Each structure stands twice: as C-alpha cells, then as structure tokens.
PDB file of C-alpha atoms in Angstrom:
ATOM      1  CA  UNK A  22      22.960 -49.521  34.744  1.00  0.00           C
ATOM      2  CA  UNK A  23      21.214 -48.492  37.835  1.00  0.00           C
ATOM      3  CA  UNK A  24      19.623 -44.744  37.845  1.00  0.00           C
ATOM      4  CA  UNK A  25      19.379 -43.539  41.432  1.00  0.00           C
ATOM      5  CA  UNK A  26      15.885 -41.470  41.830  1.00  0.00           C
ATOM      6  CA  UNK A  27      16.235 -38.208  41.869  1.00  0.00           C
ATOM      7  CA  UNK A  28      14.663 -36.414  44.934  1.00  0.00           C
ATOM      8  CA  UNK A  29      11.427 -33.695  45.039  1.00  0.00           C
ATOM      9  CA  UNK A  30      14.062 -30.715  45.851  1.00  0.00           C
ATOM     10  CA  UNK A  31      16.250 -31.529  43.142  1.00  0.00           C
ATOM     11  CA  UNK A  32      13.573 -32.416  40.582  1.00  0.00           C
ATOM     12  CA  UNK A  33      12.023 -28.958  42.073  1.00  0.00           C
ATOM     13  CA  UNK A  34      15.013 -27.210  41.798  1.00  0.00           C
ATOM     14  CA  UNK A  35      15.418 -28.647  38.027  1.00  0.00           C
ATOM     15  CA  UNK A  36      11.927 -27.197  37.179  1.00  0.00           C
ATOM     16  CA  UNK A  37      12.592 -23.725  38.714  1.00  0.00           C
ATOM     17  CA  UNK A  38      15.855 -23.429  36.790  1.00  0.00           C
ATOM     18  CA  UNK A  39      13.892 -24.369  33.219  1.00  0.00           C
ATOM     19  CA  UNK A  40      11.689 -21.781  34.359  1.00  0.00           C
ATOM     20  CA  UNK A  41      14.008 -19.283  35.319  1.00  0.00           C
ATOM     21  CA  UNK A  42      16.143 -19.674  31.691  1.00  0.00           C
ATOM     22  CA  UNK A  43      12.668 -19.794  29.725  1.00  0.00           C
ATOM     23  CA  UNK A  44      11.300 -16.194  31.760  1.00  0.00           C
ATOM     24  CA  UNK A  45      15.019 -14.303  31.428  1.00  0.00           C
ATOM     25  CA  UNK A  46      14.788 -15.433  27.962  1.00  0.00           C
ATOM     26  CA  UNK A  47      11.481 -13.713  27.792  1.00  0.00           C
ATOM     27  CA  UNK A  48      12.605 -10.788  29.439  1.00  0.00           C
ATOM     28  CA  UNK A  49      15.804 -10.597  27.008  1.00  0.00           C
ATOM     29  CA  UNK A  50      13.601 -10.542  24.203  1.00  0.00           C
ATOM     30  CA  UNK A  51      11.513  -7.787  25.249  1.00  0.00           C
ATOM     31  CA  UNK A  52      14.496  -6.168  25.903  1.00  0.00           C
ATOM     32  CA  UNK A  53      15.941  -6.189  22.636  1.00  0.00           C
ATOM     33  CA  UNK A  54      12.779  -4.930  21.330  1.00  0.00           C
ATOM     34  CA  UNK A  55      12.871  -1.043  20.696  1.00  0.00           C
ATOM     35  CA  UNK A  56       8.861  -0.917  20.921  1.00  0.00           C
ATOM     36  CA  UNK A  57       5.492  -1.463  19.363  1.00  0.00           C
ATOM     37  CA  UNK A  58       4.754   0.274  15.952  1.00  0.00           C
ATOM     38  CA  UNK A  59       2.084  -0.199  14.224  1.00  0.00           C
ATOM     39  CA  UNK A  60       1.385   0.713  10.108  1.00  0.00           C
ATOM     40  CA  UNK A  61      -1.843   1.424   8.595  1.00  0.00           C
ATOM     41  CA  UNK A  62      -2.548   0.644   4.623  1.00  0.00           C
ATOM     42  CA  UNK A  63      -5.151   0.425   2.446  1.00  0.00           C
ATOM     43  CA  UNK A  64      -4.812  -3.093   0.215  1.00  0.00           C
ATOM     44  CA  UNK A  65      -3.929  -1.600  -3.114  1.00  0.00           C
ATOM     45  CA  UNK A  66      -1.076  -3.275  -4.537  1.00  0.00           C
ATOM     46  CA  UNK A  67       1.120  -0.717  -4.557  1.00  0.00           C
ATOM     47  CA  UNK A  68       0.642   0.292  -0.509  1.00  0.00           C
ATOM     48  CA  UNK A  69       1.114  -3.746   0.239  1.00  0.00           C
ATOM     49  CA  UNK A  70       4.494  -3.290  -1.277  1.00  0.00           C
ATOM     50  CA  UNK A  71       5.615  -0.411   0.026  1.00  0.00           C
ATOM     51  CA  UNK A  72       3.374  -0.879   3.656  1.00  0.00           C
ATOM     52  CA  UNK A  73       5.991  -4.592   3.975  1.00  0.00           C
ATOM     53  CA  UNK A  74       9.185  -3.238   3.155  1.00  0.00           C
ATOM     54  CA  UNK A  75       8.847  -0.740   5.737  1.00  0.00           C
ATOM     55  CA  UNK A  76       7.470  -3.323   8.459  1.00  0.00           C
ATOM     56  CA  UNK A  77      10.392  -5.403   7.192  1.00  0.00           C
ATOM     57  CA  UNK A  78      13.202  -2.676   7.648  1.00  0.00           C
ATOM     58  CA  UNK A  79      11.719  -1.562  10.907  1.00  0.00           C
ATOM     59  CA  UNK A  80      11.665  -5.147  12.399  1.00  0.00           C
ATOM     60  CA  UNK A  81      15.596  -5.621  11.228  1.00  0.00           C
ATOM     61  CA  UNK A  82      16.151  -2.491  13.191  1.00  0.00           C
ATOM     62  CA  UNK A  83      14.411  -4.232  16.295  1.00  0.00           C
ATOM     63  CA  UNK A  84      10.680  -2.867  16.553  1.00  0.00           C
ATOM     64  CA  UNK A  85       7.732  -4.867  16.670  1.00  0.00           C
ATOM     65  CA  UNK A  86       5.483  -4.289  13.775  1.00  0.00           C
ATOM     66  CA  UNK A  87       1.959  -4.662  12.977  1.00  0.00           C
ATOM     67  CA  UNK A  88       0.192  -3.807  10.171  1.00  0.00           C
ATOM     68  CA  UNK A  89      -3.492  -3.125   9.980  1.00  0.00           C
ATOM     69  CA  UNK A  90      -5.331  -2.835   6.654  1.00  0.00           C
ATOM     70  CA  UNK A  91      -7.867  -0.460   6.375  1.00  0.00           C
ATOM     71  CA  UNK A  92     -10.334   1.647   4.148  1.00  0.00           C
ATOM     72  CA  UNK A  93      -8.636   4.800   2.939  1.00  0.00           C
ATOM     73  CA  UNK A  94     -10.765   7.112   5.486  1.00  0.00           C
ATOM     74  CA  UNK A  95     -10.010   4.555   8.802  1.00  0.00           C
ATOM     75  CA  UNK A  96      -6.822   4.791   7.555  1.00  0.00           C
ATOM     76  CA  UNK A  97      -6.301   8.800   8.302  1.00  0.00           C
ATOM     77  CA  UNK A  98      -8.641   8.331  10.959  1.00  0.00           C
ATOM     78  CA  UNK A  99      -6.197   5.855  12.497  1.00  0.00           C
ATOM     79  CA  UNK A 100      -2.749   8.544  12.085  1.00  0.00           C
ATOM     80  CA  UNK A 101      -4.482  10.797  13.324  1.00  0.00           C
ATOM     81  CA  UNK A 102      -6.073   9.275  16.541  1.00  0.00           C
ATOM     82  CA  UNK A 103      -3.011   7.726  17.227  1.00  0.00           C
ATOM     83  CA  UNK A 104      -4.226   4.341  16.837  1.00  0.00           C
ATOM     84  CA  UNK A 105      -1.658   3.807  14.037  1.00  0.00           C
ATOM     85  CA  UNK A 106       1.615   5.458  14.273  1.00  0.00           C
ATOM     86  CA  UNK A 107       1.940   5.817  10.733  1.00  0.00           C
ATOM     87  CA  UNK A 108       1.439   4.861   7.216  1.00  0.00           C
ATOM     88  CA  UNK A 109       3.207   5.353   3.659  1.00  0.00           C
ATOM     89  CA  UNK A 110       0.221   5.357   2.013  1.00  0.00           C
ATOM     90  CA  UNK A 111      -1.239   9.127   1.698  1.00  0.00           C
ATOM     91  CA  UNK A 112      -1.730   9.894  -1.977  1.00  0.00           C
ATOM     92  CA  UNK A 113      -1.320  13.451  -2.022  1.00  0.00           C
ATOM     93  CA  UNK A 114      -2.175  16.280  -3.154  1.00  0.00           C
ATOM     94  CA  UNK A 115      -5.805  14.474  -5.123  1.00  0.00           C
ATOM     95  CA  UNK A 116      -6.673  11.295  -4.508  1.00  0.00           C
ATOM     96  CA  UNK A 117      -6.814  11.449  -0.266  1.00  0.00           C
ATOM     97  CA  UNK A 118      -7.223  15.585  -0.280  1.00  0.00           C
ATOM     98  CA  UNK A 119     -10.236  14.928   1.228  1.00  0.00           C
ATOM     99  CA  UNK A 120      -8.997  13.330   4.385  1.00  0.00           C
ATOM    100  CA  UNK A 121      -6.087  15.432   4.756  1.00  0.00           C
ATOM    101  CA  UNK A 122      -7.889  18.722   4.723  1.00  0.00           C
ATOM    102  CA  UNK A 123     -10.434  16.969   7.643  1.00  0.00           C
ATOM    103  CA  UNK A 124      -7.414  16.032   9.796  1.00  0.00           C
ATOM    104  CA  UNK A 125      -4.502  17.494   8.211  1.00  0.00           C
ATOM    105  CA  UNK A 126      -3.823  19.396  11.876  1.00  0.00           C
ATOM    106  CA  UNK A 127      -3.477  16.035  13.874  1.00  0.00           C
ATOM    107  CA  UNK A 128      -0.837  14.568  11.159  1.00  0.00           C
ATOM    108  CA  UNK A 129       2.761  15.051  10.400  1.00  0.00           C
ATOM    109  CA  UNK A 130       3.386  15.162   6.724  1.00  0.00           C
ATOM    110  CA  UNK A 131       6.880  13.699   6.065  1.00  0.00           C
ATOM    111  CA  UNK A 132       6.508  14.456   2.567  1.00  0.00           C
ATOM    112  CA  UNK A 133       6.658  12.152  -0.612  1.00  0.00           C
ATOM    113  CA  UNK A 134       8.064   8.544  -0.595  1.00  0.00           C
ATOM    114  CA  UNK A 135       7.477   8.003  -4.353  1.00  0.00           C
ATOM    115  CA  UNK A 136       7.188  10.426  -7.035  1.00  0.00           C
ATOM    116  CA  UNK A 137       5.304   9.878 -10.444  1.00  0.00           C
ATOM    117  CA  UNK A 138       1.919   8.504  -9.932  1.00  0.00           C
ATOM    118  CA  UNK A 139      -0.858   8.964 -11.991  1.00  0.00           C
ATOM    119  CA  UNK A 140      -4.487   8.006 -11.852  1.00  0.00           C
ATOM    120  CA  UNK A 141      -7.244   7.844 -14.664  1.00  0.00           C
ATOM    121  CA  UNK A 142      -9.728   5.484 -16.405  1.00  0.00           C
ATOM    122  CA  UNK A 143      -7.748   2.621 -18.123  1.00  0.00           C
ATOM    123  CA  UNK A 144      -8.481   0.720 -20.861  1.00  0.00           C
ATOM    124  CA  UNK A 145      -6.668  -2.475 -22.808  1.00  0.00           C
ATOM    125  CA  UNK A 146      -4.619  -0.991 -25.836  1.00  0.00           C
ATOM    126  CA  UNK A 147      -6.757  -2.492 -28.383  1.00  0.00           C
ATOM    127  CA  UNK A 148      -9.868  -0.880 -27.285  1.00  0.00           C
ATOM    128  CA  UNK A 149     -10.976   2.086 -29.723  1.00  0.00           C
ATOM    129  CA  UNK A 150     -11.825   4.380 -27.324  1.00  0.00           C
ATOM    130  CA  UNK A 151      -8.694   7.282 -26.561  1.00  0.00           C
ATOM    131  CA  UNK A 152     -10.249   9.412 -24.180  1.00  0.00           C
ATOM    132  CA  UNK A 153     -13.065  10.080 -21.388  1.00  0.00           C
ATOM    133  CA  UNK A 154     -14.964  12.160 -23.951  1.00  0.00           C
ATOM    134  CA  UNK A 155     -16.295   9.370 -26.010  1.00  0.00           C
ATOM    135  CA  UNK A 156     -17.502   6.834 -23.610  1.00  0.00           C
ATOM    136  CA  UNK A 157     -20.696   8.913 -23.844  1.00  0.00           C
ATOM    137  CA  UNK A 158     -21.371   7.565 -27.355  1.00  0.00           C
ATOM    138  CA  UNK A 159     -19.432   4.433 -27.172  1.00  0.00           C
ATOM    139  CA  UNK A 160     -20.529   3.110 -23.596  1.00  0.00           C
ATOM    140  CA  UNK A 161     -21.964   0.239 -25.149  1.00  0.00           C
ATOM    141  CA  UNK A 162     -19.002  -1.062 -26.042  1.00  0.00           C
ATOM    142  CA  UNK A 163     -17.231  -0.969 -22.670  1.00  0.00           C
ATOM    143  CA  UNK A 164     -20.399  -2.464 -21.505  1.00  0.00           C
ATOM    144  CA  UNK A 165     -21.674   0.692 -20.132  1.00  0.00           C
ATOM    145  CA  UNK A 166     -19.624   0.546 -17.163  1.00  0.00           C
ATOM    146  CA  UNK A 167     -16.671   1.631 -15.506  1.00  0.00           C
ATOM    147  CA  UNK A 168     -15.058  -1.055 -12.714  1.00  0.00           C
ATOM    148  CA  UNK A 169     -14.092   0.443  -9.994  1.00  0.00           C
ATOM    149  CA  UNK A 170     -12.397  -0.291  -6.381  1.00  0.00           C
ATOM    150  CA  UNK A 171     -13.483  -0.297  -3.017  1.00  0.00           C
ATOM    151  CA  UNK A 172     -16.307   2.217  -2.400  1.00  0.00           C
ATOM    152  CA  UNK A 173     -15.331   5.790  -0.556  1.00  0.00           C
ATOM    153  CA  UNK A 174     -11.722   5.711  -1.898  1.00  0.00           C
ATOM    154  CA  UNK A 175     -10.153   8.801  -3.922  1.00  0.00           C
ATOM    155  CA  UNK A 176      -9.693   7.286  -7.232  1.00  0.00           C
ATOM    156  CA  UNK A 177     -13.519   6.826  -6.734  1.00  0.00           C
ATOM    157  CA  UNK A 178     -14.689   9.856  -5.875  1.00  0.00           C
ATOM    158  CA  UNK A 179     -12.628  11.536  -8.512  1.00  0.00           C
ATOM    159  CA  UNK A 180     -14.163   9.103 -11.010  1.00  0.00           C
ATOM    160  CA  UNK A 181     -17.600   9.975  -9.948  1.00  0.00           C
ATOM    161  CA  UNK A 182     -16.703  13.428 -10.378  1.00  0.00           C
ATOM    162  CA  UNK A 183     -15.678  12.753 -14.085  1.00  0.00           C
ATOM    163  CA  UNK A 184     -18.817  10.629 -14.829  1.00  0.00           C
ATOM    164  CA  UNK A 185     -20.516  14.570 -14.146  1.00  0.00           C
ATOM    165  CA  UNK A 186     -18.320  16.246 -15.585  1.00  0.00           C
ATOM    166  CA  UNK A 187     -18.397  14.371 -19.127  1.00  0.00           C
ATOM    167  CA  UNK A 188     -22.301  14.384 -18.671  1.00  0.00           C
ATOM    168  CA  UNK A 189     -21.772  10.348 -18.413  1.00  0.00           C
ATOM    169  CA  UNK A 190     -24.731   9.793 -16.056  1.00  0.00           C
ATOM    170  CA  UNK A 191     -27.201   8.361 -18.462  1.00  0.00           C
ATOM    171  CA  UNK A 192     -24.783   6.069 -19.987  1.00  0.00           C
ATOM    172  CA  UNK A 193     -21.867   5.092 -17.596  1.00  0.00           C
ATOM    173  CA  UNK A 194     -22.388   2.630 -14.283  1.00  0.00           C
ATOM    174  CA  UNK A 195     -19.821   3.118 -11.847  1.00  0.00           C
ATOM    175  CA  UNK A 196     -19.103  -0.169 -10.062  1.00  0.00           C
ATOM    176  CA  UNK A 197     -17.760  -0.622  -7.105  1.00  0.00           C
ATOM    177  CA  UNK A 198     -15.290  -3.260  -5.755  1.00  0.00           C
ATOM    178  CA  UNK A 199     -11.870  -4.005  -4.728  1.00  0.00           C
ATOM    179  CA  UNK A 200      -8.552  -3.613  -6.448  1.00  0.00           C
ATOM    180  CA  UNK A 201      -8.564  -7.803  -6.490  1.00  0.00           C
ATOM    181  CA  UNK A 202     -12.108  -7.477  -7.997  1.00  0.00           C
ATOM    182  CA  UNK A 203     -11.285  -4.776 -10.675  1.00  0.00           C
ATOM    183  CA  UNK A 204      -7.809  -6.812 -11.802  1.00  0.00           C
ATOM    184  CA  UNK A 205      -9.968  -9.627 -11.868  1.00  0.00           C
ATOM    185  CA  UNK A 206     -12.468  -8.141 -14.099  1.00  0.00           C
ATOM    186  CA  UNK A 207      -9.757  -6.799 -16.363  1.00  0.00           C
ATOM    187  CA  UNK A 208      -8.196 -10.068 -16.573  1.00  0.00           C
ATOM    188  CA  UNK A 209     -11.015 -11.842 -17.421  1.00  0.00           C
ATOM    189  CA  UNK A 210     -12.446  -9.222 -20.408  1.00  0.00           C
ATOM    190  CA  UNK A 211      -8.499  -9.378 -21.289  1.00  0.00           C
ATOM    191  CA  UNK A 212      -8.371 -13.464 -21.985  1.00  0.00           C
ATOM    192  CA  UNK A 213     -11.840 -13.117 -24.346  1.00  0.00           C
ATOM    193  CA  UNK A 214     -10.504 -10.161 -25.884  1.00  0.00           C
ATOM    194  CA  UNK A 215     -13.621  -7.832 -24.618  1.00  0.00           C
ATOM    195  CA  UNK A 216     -12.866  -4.074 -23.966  1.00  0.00           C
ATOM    196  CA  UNK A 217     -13.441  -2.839 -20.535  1.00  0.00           C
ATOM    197  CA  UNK A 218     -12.867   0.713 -18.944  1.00  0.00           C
ATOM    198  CA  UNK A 219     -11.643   0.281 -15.256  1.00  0.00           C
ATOM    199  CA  UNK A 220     -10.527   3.146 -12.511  1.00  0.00           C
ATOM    200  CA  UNK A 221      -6.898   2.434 -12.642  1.00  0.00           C
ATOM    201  CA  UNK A 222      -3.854   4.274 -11.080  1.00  0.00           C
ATOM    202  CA  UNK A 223       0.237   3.508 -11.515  1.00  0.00           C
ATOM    203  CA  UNK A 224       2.277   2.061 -10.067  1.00  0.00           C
ATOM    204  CA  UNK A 225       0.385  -0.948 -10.445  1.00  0.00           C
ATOM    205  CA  UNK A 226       1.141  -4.602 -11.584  1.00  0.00           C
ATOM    206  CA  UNK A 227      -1.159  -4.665 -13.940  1.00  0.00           C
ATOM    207  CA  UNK A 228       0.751  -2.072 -16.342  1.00  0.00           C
ATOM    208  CA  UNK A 229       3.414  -4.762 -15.948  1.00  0.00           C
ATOM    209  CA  UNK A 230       1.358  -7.895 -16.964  1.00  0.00           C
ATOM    210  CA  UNK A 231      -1.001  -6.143 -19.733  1.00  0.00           C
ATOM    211  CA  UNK A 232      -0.891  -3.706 -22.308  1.00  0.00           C
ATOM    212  CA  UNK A 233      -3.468  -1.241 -21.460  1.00  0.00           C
ATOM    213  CA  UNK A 234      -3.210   3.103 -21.698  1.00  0.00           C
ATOM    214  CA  UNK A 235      -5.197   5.558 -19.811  1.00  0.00           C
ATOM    215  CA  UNK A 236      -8.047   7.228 -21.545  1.00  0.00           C
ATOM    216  CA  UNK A 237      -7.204  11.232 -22.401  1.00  0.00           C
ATOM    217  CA  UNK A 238      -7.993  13.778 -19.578  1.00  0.00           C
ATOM    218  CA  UNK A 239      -9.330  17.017 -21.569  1.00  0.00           C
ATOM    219  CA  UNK A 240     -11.120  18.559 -18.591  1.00  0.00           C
ATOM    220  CA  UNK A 241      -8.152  17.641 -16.557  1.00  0.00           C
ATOM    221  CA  UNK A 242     -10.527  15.850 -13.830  1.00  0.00           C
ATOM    222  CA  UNK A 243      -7.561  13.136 -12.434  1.00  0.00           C
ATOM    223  CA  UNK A 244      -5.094  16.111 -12.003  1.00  0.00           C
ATOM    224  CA  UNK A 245      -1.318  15.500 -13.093  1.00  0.00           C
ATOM    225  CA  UNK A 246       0.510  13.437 -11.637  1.00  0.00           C
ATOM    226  CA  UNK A 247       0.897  13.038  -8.172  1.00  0.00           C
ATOM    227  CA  UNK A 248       3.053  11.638  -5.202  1.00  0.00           C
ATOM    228  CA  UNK A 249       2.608   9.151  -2.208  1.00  0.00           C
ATOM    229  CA  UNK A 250       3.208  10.550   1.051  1.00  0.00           C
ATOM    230  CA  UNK A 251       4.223   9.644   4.932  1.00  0.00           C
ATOM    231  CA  UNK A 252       2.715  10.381   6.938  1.00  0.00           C
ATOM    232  CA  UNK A 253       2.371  10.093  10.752  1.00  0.00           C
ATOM    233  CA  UNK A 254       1.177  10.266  13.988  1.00  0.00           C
ATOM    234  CA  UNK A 255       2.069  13.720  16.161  1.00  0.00           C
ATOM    235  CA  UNK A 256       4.666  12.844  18.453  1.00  0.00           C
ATOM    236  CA  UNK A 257       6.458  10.326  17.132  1.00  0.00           C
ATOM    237  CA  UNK A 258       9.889  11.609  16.949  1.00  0.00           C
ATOM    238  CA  UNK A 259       9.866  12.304  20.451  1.00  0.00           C
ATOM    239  CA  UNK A 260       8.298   8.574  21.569  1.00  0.00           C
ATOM    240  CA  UNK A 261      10.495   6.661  18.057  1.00  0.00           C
ATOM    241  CA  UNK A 262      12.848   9.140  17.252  1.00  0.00           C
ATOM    242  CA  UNK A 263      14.913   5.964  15.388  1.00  0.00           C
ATOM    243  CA  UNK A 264      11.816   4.818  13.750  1.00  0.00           C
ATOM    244  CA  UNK A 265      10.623   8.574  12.974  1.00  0.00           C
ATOM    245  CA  UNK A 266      14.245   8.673  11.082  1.00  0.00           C
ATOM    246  CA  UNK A 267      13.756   5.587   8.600  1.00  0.00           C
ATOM    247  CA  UNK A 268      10.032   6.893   7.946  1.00  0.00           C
ATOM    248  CA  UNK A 269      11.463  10.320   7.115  1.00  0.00           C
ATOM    249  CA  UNK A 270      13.834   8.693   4.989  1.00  0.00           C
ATOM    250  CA  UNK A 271      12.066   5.868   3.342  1.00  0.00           C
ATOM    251  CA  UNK A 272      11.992   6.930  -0.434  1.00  0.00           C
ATOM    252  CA  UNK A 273      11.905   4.422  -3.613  1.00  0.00           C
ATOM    253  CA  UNK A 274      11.164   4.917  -7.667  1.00  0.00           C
ATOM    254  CA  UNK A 275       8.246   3.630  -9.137  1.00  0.00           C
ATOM    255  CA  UNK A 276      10.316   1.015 -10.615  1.00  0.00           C
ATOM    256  CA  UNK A 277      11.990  -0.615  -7.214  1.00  0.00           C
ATOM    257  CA  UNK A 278       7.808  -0.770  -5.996  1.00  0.00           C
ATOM    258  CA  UNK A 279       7.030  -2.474  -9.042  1.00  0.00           C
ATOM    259  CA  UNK A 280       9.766  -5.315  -8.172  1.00  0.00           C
ATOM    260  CA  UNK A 281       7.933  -6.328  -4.877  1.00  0.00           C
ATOM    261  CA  UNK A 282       4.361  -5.828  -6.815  1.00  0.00           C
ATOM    262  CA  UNK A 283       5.494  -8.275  -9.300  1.00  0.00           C
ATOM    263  CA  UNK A 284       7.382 -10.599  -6.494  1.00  0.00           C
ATOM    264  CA  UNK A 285       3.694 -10.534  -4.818  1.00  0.00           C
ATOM    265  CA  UNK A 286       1.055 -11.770  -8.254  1.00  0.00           C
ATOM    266  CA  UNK A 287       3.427 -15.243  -8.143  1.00  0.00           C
ATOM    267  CA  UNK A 288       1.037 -18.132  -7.072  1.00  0.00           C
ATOM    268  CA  UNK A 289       1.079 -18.652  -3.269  1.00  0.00           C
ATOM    269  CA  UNK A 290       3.376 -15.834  -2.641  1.00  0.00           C
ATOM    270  CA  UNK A 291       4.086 -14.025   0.505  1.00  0.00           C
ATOM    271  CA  UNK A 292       3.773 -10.223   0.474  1.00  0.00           C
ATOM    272  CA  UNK A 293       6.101  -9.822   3.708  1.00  0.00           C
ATOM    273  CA  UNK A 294       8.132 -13.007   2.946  1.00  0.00           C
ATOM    274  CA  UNK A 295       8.781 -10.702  -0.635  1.00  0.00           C
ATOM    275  CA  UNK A 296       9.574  -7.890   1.501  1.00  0.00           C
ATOM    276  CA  UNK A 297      11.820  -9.205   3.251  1.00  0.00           C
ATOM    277  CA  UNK A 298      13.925 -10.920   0.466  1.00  0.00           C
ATOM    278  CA  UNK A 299      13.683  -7.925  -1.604  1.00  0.00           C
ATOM    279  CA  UNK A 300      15.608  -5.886   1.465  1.00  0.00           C
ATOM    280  CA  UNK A 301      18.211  -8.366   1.694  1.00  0.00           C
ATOM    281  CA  UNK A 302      18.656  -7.504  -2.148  1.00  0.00           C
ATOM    282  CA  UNK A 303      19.030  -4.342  -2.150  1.00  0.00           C
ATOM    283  CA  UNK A 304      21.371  -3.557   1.443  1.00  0.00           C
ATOM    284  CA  UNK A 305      22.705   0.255  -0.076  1.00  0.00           C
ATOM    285  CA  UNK A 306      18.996   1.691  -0.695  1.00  0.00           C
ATOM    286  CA  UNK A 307      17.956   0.111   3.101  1.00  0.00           C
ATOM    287  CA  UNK A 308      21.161   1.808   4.667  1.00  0.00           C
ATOM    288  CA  UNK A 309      20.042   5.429   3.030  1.00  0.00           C
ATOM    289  CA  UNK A 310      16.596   4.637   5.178  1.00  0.00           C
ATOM    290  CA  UNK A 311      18.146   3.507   8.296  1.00  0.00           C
ATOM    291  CA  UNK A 312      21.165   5.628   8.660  1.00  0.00           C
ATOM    292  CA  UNK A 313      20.506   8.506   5.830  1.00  0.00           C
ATOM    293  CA  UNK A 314      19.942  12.289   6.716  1.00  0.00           C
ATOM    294  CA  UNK A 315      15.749  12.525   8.627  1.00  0.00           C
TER     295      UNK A 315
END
C-alpha cells in the first residue's frame, strides 16, 4: 500500500485542530466548574472525616476544593482573613472560645454540624484511677504524665487549666504531641497492659477500637458537652450562595462521623477516597445538604 505524504498545511492544519479540541476542552472544564473553595481543618480524626465529606459533596456539586490543614489558631486566622472560605471544624462554645472571642466579628457562625461532644482526660477501663482528683496521689502510676496533642490547641489549654486547678503541678507532666502521637502512645501502653492518662475528646476512633472512660470532672474544668460548628468566611453567600447552602446545611450524628473515622484507621486507606464512598452510601442524608432548607 502506498501512503501519499501528507503536506506542511495539512499536517499544520492537523496540529491546530488537536490544539483547538484539547484548549475548548480546557475551557469546557473551567466552565463547568462553579469556583474555587477552599476548607481549613485541623488533623484530628474527627475534622478529617467530616473536613472530606464536605470537599467530597462540594466537588459532586461542581466546585473545586482544596483543603489546607492547619493548627487550630491558623485555622480561625484563615476564616477570618479570608484565606479559607470555611471550615467545619470550630468546637464551640470551650475548646476554640479562645479564637472565636479574638475574631468572632470577621466570622459567620452557621451554627452546629454535630451535637454531643465531649472532652476530658481518658484513661483505659482497667486503670484504677476514676477521676482527675486522684492523679495527685496516684501519678506514679500513669507515669506521671498526661499525653497530650499538638501544642496551643483547646483540649490543651483546658488541660493545663485542670493540671492548676487539681493542684497537679508537682506531680503531672503535660506532654505535648499530635493526635497520631497520643493514639500511638495509648496503643502502645494498651498492648503491655500499662495505664496511661491521655487528653482525649469524642467522637474519636479510639472509643471505637479500645475500651477506655473519661476520668470524673468534679470541678467541672472540660465543661459539658459541647458541639462542632461552621463556620465561615464573611461574604460567602453572596460570592457561593450554592456552596453557602450545603455548609449551612451540612449536619451528621456522632455515629455517621464515626463510620468514615473507622473507614480511615484501615491500613493504606484513603481519607477522601473514604469520603467519597461513604457519600455514595448514604445519597438521602447528601440530598438534605445539597438541596435541604439553608
């Protein structure tokens, strides 16, 4: 079979056509995009969960999502400045009072996306230690420490606060971390059946995996229980009013949270690839986000 050459205008005019289809492509796909949002979390457990099934939703409804992890205070910081546009992540009204009351004016407070959280000093069940009280005498057998998470968060400054208020300065360490570090300690004192006291809050996997209790509260220091928040930047119903909506709407149980949580301790799991499955799942509780009352 003989193939005739084809000529520089037509082989020209074949490149300009790829080129054409590739850049209308492009410009169909930006097209179809609804804009750029981008989510702020800290990387507790419980606000990688929650922070993915949002970005997941919001992407099925055609926005471009990032997500930028960050310390509880860059986090507000962030909302506020309008360098995020929002985050599901406030735990209100204790653990982030703090940053709230320093830029509660520059925020919109969509109100609570999950109700029943609690946070305290947590212990495995077989420890003989039942509340806060007696870690003054007995903080030799908890190693005279308390594990905490990463440095500057609530839960941490509200421990610090009940290490003075149970006159536990002489005999208690607070130390500092991550809430990979502190699971990790538990674990470990867990497996060679060693008590430990660690800074814990629910929901969190570890409730799930372990049997552990919280340590009794008589001065009331942790509060009751409280309730995570949305909350975002100032004008983004105006800019998003779609993605303002499924913000304002997104609400789940404890129990749903701890589904993806779970989904996201299996070896060489995905936290977003979870998300995203655990949305296909459950279609009714996604439509009350997308298309319930804001």
């Amino acid at each position: 079979m003989t193939r005739t050459p084809l000529t520089k205008a037509v082989r020209y005019g074949a490149i300009m056509m790829a080129a054409g289809a590739g850049l209308n492509a492009g410009i169909a796909q930006a097209q179809d995009s609804k804009g750029d949002i981008t989510l702020a979390y800290v990387e507790w457990s419980s606000e990688v969960a929650s922070t993915n099934v949002v970005r997941a939703v919001l992407e099925e409804q055609g926005y471009n999502v990032k997500m930028s992890s960050l310390s509880a205070a860059a986090m507000w910081q962030a909302v506020a400045y309008g360098d995020a546009d929002g985050m599901v992540a406030a735990w209100l009204p204790s653990t982030h009072e703090q940053y709230l009351n320093k830029v509660g004016d520059k925020v919109e407070n969509l109100g609570p996306n999950l109700e029943g959280t609690k946070l305290g000093l947590v212990v495995p069940s077989y420890t003989d230690i039942s509340s806060i009280d007696e870690l003054d005498d007995k903080a030799d057998v908890v190693n005279d420490e308390i594990v905490g998470i990463d440095p500057g968060a609530g839960l941490m400054n509200l421990t610090e606060k009940a290490i003075e208020e149970y006159d536990l300065g002489d005999a208690i360490n607070l130390q500092s971390g991550s809430g990979a570090t502190m699971t990790a300690a538990l674990d470990s004192a867990i497996k060679n059946d060693e008590d430990i006291v660690v800074a814990g809050w629910t929901p969190h996997w570890m409730f799930a995996r372990w049997d552990l209790k919280y340590l009794d509260d008589p001065k009331n220091v942790y509060g009751g229980a409280e309730h995570i928040n949305t909350v975002v930047r100032q004008g983004l119903k105006d800019d998003m009013p779609e993605a303002y909506a499924i913000l304002d709407n997104f609400e789940w149980t404890p129990e749903q949270m701890g589904e993806v949580m779970l989904m996201n301790q299996e070896e060489d799991s995905d936290p977003y690839e979870n998300a995203k499955k655990w949305v296909d799942e459950h279609p009714d509780v996604v439509d009350e986000w997308v298309n319930g009352d804001s």
